Coordinates of C-alpha atoms in Angstrom, one line a residue:
X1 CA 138.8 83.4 49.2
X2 CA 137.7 86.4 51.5
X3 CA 135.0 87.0 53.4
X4 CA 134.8 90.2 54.9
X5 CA 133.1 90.7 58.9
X6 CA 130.6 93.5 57.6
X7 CA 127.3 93.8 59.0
X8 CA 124.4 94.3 57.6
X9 CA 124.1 98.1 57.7
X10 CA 127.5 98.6 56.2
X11 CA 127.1 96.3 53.4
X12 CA 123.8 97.9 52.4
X13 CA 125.5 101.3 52.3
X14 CA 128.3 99.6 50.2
X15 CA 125.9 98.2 47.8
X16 CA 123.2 101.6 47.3
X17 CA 126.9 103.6 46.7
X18 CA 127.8 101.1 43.9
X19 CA 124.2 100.9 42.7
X20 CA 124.3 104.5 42.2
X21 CA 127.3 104.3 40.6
X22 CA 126.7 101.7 37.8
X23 CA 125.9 101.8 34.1
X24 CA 124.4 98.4 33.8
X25 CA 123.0 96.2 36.0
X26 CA 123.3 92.2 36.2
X27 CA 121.3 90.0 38.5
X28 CA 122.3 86.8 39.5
X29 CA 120.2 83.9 41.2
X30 CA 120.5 80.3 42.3
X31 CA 118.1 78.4 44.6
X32 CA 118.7 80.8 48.1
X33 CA 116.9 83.4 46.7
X34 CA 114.2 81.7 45.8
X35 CA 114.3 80.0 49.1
X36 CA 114.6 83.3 50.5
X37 CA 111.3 84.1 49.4
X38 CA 109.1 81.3 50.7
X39 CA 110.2 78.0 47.9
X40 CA 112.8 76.4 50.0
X41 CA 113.0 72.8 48.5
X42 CA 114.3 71.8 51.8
X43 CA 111.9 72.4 54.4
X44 CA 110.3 69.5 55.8
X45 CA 107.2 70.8 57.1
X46 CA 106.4 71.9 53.6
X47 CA 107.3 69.2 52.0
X48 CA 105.1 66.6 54.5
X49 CA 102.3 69.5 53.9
X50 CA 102.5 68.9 50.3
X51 CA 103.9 65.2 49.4
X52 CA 102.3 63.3 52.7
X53 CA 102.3 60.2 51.1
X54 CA 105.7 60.4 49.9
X55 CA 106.9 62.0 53.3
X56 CA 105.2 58.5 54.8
X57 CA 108.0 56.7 52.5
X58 CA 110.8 58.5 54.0
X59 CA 111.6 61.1 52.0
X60 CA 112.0 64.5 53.2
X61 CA 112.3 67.2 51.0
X62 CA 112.2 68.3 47.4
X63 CA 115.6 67.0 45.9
X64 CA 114.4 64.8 44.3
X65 CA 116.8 64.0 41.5
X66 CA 117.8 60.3 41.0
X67 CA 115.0 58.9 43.5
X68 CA 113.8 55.6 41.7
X69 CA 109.8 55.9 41.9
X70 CA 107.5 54.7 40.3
X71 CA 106.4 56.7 37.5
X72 CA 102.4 57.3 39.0
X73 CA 104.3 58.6 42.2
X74 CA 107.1 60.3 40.0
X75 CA 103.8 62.6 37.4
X76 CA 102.3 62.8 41.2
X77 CA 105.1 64.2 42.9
X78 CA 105.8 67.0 40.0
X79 CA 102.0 68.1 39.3
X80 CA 101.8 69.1 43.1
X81 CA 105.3 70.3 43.0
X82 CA 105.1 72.3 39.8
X83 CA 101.8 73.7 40.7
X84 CA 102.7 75.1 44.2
X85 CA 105.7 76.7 42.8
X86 CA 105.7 77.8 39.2
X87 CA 101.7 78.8 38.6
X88 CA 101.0 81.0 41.6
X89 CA 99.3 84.0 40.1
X90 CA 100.5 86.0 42.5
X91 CA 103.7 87.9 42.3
X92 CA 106.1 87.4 45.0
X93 CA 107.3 90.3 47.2
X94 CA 110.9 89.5 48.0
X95 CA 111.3 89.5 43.9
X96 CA 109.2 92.9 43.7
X97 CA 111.1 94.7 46.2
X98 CA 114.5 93.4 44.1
X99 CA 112.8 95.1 41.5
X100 CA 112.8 97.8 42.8
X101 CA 115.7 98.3 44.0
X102 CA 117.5 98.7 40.5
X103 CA 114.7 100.5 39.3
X104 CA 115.7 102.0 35.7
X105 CA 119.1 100.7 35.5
X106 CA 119.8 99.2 32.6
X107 CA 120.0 95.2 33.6
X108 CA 119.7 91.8 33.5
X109 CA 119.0 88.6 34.9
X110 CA 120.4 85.5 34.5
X111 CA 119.2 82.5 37.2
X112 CA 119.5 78.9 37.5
X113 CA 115.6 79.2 38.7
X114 CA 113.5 77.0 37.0
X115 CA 110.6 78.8 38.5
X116 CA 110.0 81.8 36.5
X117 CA 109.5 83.9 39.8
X118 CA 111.7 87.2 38.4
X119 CA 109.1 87.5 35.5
X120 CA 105.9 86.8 37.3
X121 CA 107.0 89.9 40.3
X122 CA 107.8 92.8 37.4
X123 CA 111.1 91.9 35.6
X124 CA 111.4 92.0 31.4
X125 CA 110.6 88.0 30.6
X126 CA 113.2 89.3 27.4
X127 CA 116.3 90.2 29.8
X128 CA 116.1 86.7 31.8
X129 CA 118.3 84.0 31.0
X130 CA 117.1 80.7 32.3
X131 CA 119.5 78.1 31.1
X132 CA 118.7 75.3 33.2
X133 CA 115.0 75.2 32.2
X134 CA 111.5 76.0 33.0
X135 CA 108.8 74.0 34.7
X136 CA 106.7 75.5 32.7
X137 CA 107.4 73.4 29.7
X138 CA 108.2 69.8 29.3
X139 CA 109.4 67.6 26.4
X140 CA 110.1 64.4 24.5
X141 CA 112.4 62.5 26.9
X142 CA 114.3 61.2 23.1
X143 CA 114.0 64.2 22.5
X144 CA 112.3 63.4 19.2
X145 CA 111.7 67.0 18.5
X146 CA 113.5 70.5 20.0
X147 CA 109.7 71.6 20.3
X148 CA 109.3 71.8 23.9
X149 CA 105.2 72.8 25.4
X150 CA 103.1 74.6 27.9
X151 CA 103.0 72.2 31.2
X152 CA 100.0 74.4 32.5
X153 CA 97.7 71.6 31.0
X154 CA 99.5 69.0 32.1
X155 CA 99.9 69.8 35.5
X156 CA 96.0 70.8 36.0
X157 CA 95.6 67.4 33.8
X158 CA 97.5 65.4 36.4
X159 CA 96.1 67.2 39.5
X160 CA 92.7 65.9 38.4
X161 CA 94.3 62.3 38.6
X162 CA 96.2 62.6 41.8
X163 CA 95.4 60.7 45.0
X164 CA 97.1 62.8 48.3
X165 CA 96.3 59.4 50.4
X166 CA 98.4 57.2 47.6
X167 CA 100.3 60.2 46.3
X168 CA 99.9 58.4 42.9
X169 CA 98.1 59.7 39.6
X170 CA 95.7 57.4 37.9
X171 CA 94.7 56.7 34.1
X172 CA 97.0 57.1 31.3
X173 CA 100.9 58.8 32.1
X174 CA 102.0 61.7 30.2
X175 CA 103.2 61.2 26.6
X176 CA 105.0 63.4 24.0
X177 CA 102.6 65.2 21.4
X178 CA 104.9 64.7 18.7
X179 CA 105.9 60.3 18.8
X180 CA 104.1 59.5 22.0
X181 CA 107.0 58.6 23.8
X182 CA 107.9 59.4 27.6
X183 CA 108.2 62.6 28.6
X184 CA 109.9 65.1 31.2
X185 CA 109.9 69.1 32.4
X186 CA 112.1 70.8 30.9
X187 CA 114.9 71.4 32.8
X188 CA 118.7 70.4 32.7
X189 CA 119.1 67.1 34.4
X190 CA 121.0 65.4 31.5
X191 CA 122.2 65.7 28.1
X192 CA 118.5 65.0 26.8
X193 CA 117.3 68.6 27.7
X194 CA 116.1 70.6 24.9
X195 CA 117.5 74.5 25.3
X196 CA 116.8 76.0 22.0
X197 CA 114.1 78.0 23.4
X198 CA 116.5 79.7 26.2
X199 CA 119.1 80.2 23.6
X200 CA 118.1 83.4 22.0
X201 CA 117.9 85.1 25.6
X202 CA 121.4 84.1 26.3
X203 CA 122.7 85.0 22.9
X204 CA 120.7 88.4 24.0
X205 CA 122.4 88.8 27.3
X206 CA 126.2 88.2 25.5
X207 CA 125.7 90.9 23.3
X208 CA 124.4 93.6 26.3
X209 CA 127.5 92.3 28.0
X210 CA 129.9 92.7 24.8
X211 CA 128.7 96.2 25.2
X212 CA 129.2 96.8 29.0
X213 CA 133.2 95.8 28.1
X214 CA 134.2 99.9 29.6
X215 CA 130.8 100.2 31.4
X216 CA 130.8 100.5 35.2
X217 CA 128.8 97.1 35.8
X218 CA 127.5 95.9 39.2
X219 CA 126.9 91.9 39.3
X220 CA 124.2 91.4 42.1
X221 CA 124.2 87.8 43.2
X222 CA 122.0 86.2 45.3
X223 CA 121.7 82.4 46.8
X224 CA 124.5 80.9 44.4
X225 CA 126.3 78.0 46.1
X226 CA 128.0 75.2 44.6
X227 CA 124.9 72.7 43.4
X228 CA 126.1 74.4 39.9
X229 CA 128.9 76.7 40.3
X230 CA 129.4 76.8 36.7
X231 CA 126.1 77.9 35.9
X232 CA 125.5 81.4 38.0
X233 CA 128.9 81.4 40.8
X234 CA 132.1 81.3 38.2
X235 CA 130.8 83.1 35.5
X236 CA 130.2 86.0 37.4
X237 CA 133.2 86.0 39.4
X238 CA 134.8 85.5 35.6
X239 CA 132.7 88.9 34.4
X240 CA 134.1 90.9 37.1
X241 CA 137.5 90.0 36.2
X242 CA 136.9 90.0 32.7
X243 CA 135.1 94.0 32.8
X244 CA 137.8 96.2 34.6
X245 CA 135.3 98.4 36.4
X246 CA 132.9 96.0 37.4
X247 CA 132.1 95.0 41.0
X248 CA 130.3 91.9 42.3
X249 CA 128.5 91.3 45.6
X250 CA 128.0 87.7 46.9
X251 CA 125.0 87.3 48.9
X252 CA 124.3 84.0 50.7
X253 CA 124.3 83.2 54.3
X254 CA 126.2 80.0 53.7
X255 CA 129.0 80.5 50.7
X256 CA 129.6 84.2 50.8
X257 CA 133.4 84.2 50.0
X258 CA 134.6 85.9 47.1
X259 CA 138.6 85.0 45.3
X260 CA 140.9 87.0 46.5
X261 CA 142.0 88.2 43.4
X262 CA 138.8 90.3 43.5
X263 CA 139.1 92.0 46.5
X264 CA 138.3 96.0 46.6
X265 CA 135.7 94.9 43.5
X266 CA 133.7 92.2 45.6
X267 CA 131.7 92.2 48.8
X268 CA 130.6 89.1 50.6
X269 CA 127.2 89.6 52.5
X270 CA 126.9 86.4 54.5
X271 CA 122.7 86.7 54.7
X272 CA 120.1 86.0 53.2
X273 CA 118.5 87.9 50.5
X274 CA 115.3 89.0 52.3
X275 CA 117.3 90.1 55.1
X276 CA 119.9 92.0 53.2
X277 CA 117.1 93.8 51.2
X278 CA 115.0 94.5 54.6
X279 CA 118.7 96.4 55.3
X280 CA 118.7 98.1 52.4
X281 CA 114.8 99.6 52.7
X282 CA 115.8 100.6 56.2
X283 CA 118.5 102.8 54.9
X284 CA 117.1 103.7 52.2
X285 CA 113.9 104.9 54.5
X286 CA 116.6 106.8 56.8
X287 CA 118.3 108.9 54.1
X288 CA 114.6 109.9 52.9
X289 CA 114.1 110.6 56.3
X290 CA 117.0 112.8 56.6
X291 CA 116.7 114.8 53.3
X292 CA 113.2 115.8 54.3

């Protein structure tokens, strides 16, 4: 793996020259750039802000996969979780100012997000694959039905029923339209989840990328460790290898190194997304600057 000493200035010059150079356009997302812009599930002080009750039990932050509570602390726990990060109205300006930086390329995105952030700050919500979910639906924990529904009304259902003091919800717990069984979000945590609404997009994306197969593509990727490599990190080191003139930049201030078997098509930016974009306005300001 290599993992070039460039600083910031350099790589944003790299990345505007192979910007301008592309046909097609595919961004790339796991949890850092999300965390990146404000939602990192691992900050304490938010999470004692939010979850005090639960933060009083010893937890810490949002992973909260696998942590046996009970289920009036469990709908608690997502209700404020879910509201505070997937129903803001507001767009959110690290994701604009990503936006903008590919402009009218032709692209894409495809992010292990579950937060819809790209399409609530100006991105196509039919060019964004979201395989691993949405908390914006939930569904039949059976799953009795592929039918999956809106969790706006849940979550403002549950809010109404939640105790900060206890952390708890109160009255009756969520249960599936369809057979009245339990119920979860809908995102990929086991083989339960329910994906057929994601599926078209994805079907979408693998033809726009059958027909990039002689296009100069540029994979953008941002805050992709190894939680799921398989989901956002191989696949588009695989594309690059796959499309002979595509290039891929790695950015993440932790797991920036690109396979070797890449290098001259790859750049590793070990930052974080807000700071490489901050780089890339700045020199983008400079050569306005000098062209006027």
């Amino acid at each position: 793996m290599t993992q070039p000493a460039l600083d910031l200035e350099t790589a944003a010059g790299t990345i505007r020259t192979w910007l301008g150079e592309a046909d097609r356009v595919l961004i790339t997302a796991g949890a850092g750039l999300s965390a990146a812009a404000g939602y990192d599930y691992g900050d304490e002080d938010r999470f004692r802000e939010l979850f005090p009750a639960l933060h009083g039990l010893g937890l810490r932050s949002r992973y909260m996969v696998g942590v046996p509570l009970p289920p009036e602390l469990w709908w608690g726990y997502w209700a404020v979780h879910i509201d505070d990060i997937r129903f803001s109205p507001e767009p959110n300006p690290l994701y604009q100012r990503l936006r903008s930086l590919v402009g009218d390329k032709d692209h894409w995105v495809m992010t292990s997000n579950v937060d819809a952030l790209f399409a609530r700050s100006g991105f196509d919500p039919d060019r964004i694959f979201t395989p691993q979910g949405d908390y914006g639906r939930y569904q039949c924990v059976t799953p009795c039905t592929p039918t999956t529904y809106d969790s706006r009304p849940l979550v403002a259902q549950l809010l109404a029923a939640y105790d900060p003091a206890t952390g708890a919800v109160t009255g009756p717990l969520p249960s599936c339209p369809n057979c009245g069984g339990e119920v979860e979000i809908n995102v990929r945590i086991g083989p339960e989840f329910v994906d057929d609404s994601y599926l078209p997009a994805g079907r979408r994306l693998q033809d726009w990328l059958g027909a990039a197969s002689d296009a100069r593509l540029l994979v953008l990727e941002f805050g992709a460790g190894f939680n799921t490599p398989g989901v956002i990190r191989w696949p588009g080191e695989q594309l690059t290898r796959h499309i002979p003139r595509a290039r891929l930049v790695r950015v993440n201030p932790s797991h920036p190194e690109t396979p070797d078997d890449l290098a001259g098509r790859a750049l590793s930016v070990p930052a974080g997304a807000d700071h490489l974009l901050d780089a890339l306005i700045g020199d983008g300001r400079r050569s306005s600057a000098a062209t006027t």
